[in-house]
Amino acid sequence: MKIVILLGRNFGDAVIQKNNIENLIKNNKNTSFWLWCREDFKYILSFNKYPNVNYIYNSFPMGSSHKLNYKDIFKLLINIIKLRKLRFSYAIDFT
C-alpha cells in the first residue's frame, strides 16, 4: 500500500502534525509513505530512521508562500504528474 501525505501549510502546522505523521509511519511499517511538503520543513519532518518514507518538496500556492514564481509552478506541476504515476492507495491532506 502507498500513502501520500500532503502538508502544504505553515511552519506551525508542520510542528503540530509532526507527531501524528510519525505515529502513522511508525505503526504502519509495511506501508510506503510519500511526504509532500515545503522544503523549509525538511528538518522538522525528517523521519530518516524509517525506511518506508520518501520525500518530495515544493513551494505551494496555498498557505503563505509569497515566494512562488514560474519555476516553482512548473516544479509543482512536474511533481503532481510524478506522484499521480505512483498510483497511491490513499492520500492524507493536512491542509
C-alpha atoms as one frame of an Amber mdcrd trajectory, in Angstrom:
protein
   0.000   0.000   0.000   1.215   3.530  -0.814   0.062   6.654   1.022   0.879
  10.252   0.162   0.734  12.839   2.953   0.299  16.442   1.864   1.442  19.113
   4.294   1.472  22.424   2.450   0.568  24.948   5.110   2.658  26.956   7.564
   5.532  26.195   9.933   3.238  25.884  12.964   1.050  23.338  11.205   4.105
  21.213  10.407   5.196  21.257  14.051   1.700  20.358  15.253   1.288  17.468
  12.782   4.800  16.000  13.221   3.769  13.580  15.994   0.628  12.460  14.140
   2.620  11.744  10.987   5.375   9.929  12.887   2.855   7.725  14.717   1.206
   6.849  11.418   4.568   5.915   9.867   5.809   4.039  12.932   2.642   1.928
  13.252   2.455   1.005   9.544   5.899  -0.324   8.681   4.640  -2.317   5.655
   3.195   0.807   4.041   5.189   3.081   1.748   4.711   6.750   2.658   5.416
   9.778   0.495   5.567  13.049   2.406   4.909  16.036   0.174   5.795  19.296
   1.923   7.696  22.558   1.625  11.467  22.359   1.557  11.518  24.702   4.585
  10.075  21.819   6.635  12.825  19.371   5.649  14.424  19.371   9.103  11.171
  19.387  11.080   9.661  16.451   9.209  12.785  14.337   8.916  11.878  10.702
   9.544  15.165   9.214   8.353  15.015   6.341  10.835  12.051   4.898   8.920
  13.000   3.278   5.591   9.400   3.361   4.327   9.305   7.192   3.965  10.022
   9.119   0.766  10.042  12.890   0.381   9.067  15.358  -2.283   9.464  19.101
  -1.715   7.618  22.027  -3.287   6.541  25.584  -2.736   2.775  25.544  -2.550
   0.395  28.186  -3.890  -1.781  27.834  -0.780  -0.891  28.934   2.725   1.528
  31.826   2.969   4.126  31.089   0.313   4.929  34.546  -1.007   7.967  33.304
  -2.948   6.030  31.318  -5.563   7.357  32.022  -9.059   7.066  30.421 -12.524
   9.864  27.952 -11.777   8.041  26.785  -8.624   4.755  26.438 -10.504   6.474
  24.329 -13.188   8.139  22.170 -10.500   4.766  21.773  -8.762   3.141  20.509
 -11.969   6.023  18.099 -12.662   5.743  16.689  -9.129   1.961  16.307  -9.422
   2.462  14.264 -12.597   5.193  12.181 -10.931   3.010  11.497  -7.885  -0.031
  10.559  -9.984   2.043   7.920 -11.775   2.793   6.260  -8.410  -0.899   5.337
  -8.044  -1.371   5.871  -4.326  -3.866   3.844  -2.329  -4.701   6.785  -0.059
  -3.931  10.453   0.339  -3.933  12.379   3.594  -4.190  16.145   3.311  -3.077
  18.025   6.412  -4.055  21.398   4.963
